[in-house]
Amino acid sequence: MSVDGWNTVLVLGGIRSGKSEFAESLVTDAPVVRYVATAPEGDPEDTEWATRLAAHRARRPGSWTTEETTEDPRRLADVLASAEPNETLLVDDLGGWVTVLLDPDYQPADDVATIAELAEAIRTCSARVVLVSPEVGLSLVPTTPLGRAFTDALGAANRAVADACDAVVLVVAGQPVWLKPAASATAPAAPASATAPAAPASASVPATLGSTAVPVTTDSTAVPAAADSATAPAIPGSLADAEPTPEVQLPDVLTHKPPVVPNQEPGNPWAAPTMALPMVATGLVIQPGMELPMPDEYAGPQAVDRLATLDVPGAGLGVLDRVVGFAAATQGTVTPQAWGSVRVLLLHGDHAGGASAGTVAGESARRAAQARAGRGALARLAAESGASLQVVDTPAAAPMEDQPALSLDQVESALRYGWRLAEQAADAGVQLLVLGACGAGTEAAAAAVLAATAGAEPPAVLGRVITGSGEIDDAAWMVRCAAVRDALHRTRRSSRGAKDILAELGGGDVAVASGVLLGATARRVPVLLDGPVGLAAGMVSRDLAGQARHWCLLADHGGHPAVRLAADVLGLTPLLDLRMDLGEGANALVALPLLRSVLALAAALPVHPSLGGDDDPDADAPDHLDETLDESDFAEPEPAGPGPASTGADEQPASGWRAG
C-alpha cells in the first residue's frame, strides 16, 4: 500500500486532545459505520465518567450502529475478523480495552498473546478501521504497580497496533500530526465540529475514510489521483491486496462545431466540483451503499412555484415545468440557467450471441466511426446544439446465455472508467451530460438487466427488431428473447448484486454507463438519458448509490417498452411523447433546444404586474426602439449622385418603404 493510502489508521492523543473527535471526522462520510465501544461502564456513582460516556454517545450519528466488547477483551479481534468489506469500524478506545484486559476477572491471561491477536486481526481485516488510543509514553512513570502495569500494557498495544496499521496520527491540542506514512505532511487542526482536516498547500494527507475518501492534494497545479490515466490501479478484490494495473486512456472529445459559451457566471456554485473521488491507495472504490450528493430539495419546488408568478399570457409551461424544477434542484437555485456546455457520451460496445440477432455485422462500428467523423444524425444534432461529442469504446460482452458477459475485474475497470469520464466532463465545465449507445445487442442486454433487477418478463421489455430495410424481423426477436431467457436461467442461483448483474448480464456499455451516472452524481452534473442502455444503467446505479437517479432526466421514452418500465421503477417521468427512434442519444438532442428554451424563458420573464412586477411596457425594450419616428423615416431616399445604372423599375430603395 502506498504512503498516501490506507485502510486502517491509529489515532493517538492525550487526555482531552481531541483524538476522538478527529477519529470521528475520518469516518463521517462512510456509508456504513459500526462504533465499537471498549470502555466499561465504571462505577455507577461516578457521574463525571457517566457524563463523558454520554457525550461520546451523543456525538454519534443515528445511522451508526454500536457494538460493545467490554465482556471479553478477545472479542475485539473477533469483531475485526468478521467485519464486511463495505463496513467502517471505529474502535474507541484501546485504553478502555486494556483496562478490561487487566481486570482481575480476566486474569490470569496472556496479555502479550492477546495484543498480538489484535494486531493480526487488524492486518487481515477486510473492512476499513479507525482505532483511538491514549498516548501514555509522554507521561511520568506511575508510582503504583497497577499504574505501571497499565502503561506497560497500553504502550505495548499501541506499538503493535501502530505497526499493523497503514497510517498513524498523533493529535496534540486538536492538531493532527501524521506519523505514518513518513511522507505525509502535517495537517492543520481538526475542528471540534468533527470535520475532516484541511491540508496546507502542496501537502498530501489521508482524507476522509469511507466511500468518499481520497488522498487530498491541495497544490493547485497537481493532478488528482483519479485523473492520472496511467497510474490508477484496479481493484479486483481486497483493497489491500489488489495489484495495480494501468487504466485505459480516455477517448478524445470531439467538437464538430464550436460549442456555445457556457452561460454560467464565475463562481457559480452549481457547476463547481463538490465531491472528491472515493479513493484508497489501490484506486477508485465503487461499492454498494455509497453516499453521494442529492439535488437541492427546496430549490426545485420553489422554482416551480415561481413559474405561477411570471408574466405570461397563457397557463404557463404545462408539463415542461418539471424541466425547471429539475434544473433548479440540480443547480441549487430557484432561477436556473439554460445548460450552456453540453457533452454527449456515445458508448460503443457489442454483445455477442443471441442478444445481437438481427443486426448487421459491423453496423455498430460504422455508426461509431460516423459519429467520430461528424456525420450521421447524432453528430449533426450535437453540432446544431453546440454540444461536444465523445465516442467511448467499451469492452465487448460475451454471449450471456452461455457465460458471464464480463469478468468481475472488467466490471470494476468499466465502472471506474465511466466515473472518470464524468470527472473529465465536470473538470471541463460541462453542465449537462447526454448518454447514448450504439452497440449491437444493447436492447437484449438492457432487457436482461431489467428482468434481473425489476422482475420483468423478457418478451414484455424487448422491442421489435427492425431491419435496415425497415422490415420487422420476428425470428430475430425470438432469438433475442431466448438468449435473455437462457441467461436468466443460467444465473438463477447467482447473486443479484449490482456488480454481479453487470458481470453476468449487463456487459461493458451498461457498466461504463453506470460509472458515468455515479461519477456525474458525485460531481453534481445532471444526465439526460435516452434509450435502454442509459435506463438499465440507472437501475444498476440505483443499487450502488440511490441518489444517482435524482440527477437523471428522461426527455422521451421513444415508445421502447424497456425504457417505459425502467422509467416507472426509477420514478422518471418522460417529458415528451414524440416516439422518435433516431438512435440512443440523438432523440435527446432533438428535445434539447426545447428544454433550453424553457429554462431561458423561465429565467428571463418578469413577475406579473398584479403580483408586484414592473408594469412599464418599455422597461425591457432595446434602446434603439425608444427613438420617436417622424415623417423623414418614411420618405423616399434622395439619390446620392451619379452612380451605376438602375437594374430595372422594380429595384427596391436602400432603406425605408417603397413609395406607393
PDB file of C-alpha atoms in Angstrom, residues 4 65 98 125 211 221 232 238 262 279 292 294 318 320 353 398 402 450 497 518 592 624 634 645:
ATOM      1  CA  ASP A   4      -0.812   8.191   0.706  1.00  0.00           C
ATOM      2  CA  THR A  65     -24.516   1.031  14.925  1.00  0.00           C
ATOM      3  CA  VAL A  98      -6.512  -2.570  28.081  1.00  0.00           C
ATOM      4  CA  CYS A 125      -9.384  -7.124   8.436  1.00  0.00           C
ATOM      5  CA  SER A 211     -16.858   5.573   0.242  1.00  0.00           C
ATOM      6  CA  THR A 221      -1.001  22.549 -10.079  1.00  0.00           C
ATOM      7  CA  ALA A 232      -4.792   4.488 -11.215  1.00  0.00           C
ATOM      8  CA  SER A 238      -9.487  -6.958  -1.351  1.00  0.00           C
ATOM      9  CA  PRO A 262     -21.446  28.357 -21.091  1.00  0.00           C
ATOM     10  CA  MET A 279     -10.200   6.580  -3.299  1.00  0.00           C
ATOM     11  CA  LEU A 292     -23.433  10.652  -2.912  1.00  0.00           C
ATOM     12  CA  MET A 294     -28.643  14.813  -3.542  1.00  0.00           C
ATOM     13  CA  GLY A 318     -47.507  22.828 -18.777  1.00  0.00           C
ATOM     14  CA  LEU A 320     -42.361  21.240 -19.002  1.00  0.00           C
ATOM     15  CA  GLY A 353     -24.544 -14.360 -29.074  1.00  0.00           C
ATOM     16  CA  ALA A 398     -19.543 -12.489 -24.286  1.00  0.00           C
ATOM     17  CA  ASP A 402     -23.536 -19.302 -22.269  1.00  0.00           C
ATOM     18  CA  LEU A 450     -34.397  -5.197 -16.138  1.00  0.00           C
ATOM     19  CA  GLY A 497     -25.838  -7.628  -6.543  1.00  0.00           C
ATOM     20  CA  LEU A 518     -22.263   7.588 -10.366  1.00  0.00           C
ATOM     21  CA  LEU A 592     -32.537  19.654 -26.002  1.00  0.00           C
ATOM     22  CA  HIS A 624     -32.912  51.833 -30.437  1.00  0.00           C
ATOM     23  CA  PHE A 634     -40.845  57.030 -44.155  1.00  0.00           C
ATOM     24  CA  ALA A 645     -27.396  52.480 -63.960  1.00  0.00           C
TER      25      ALA A 645
END
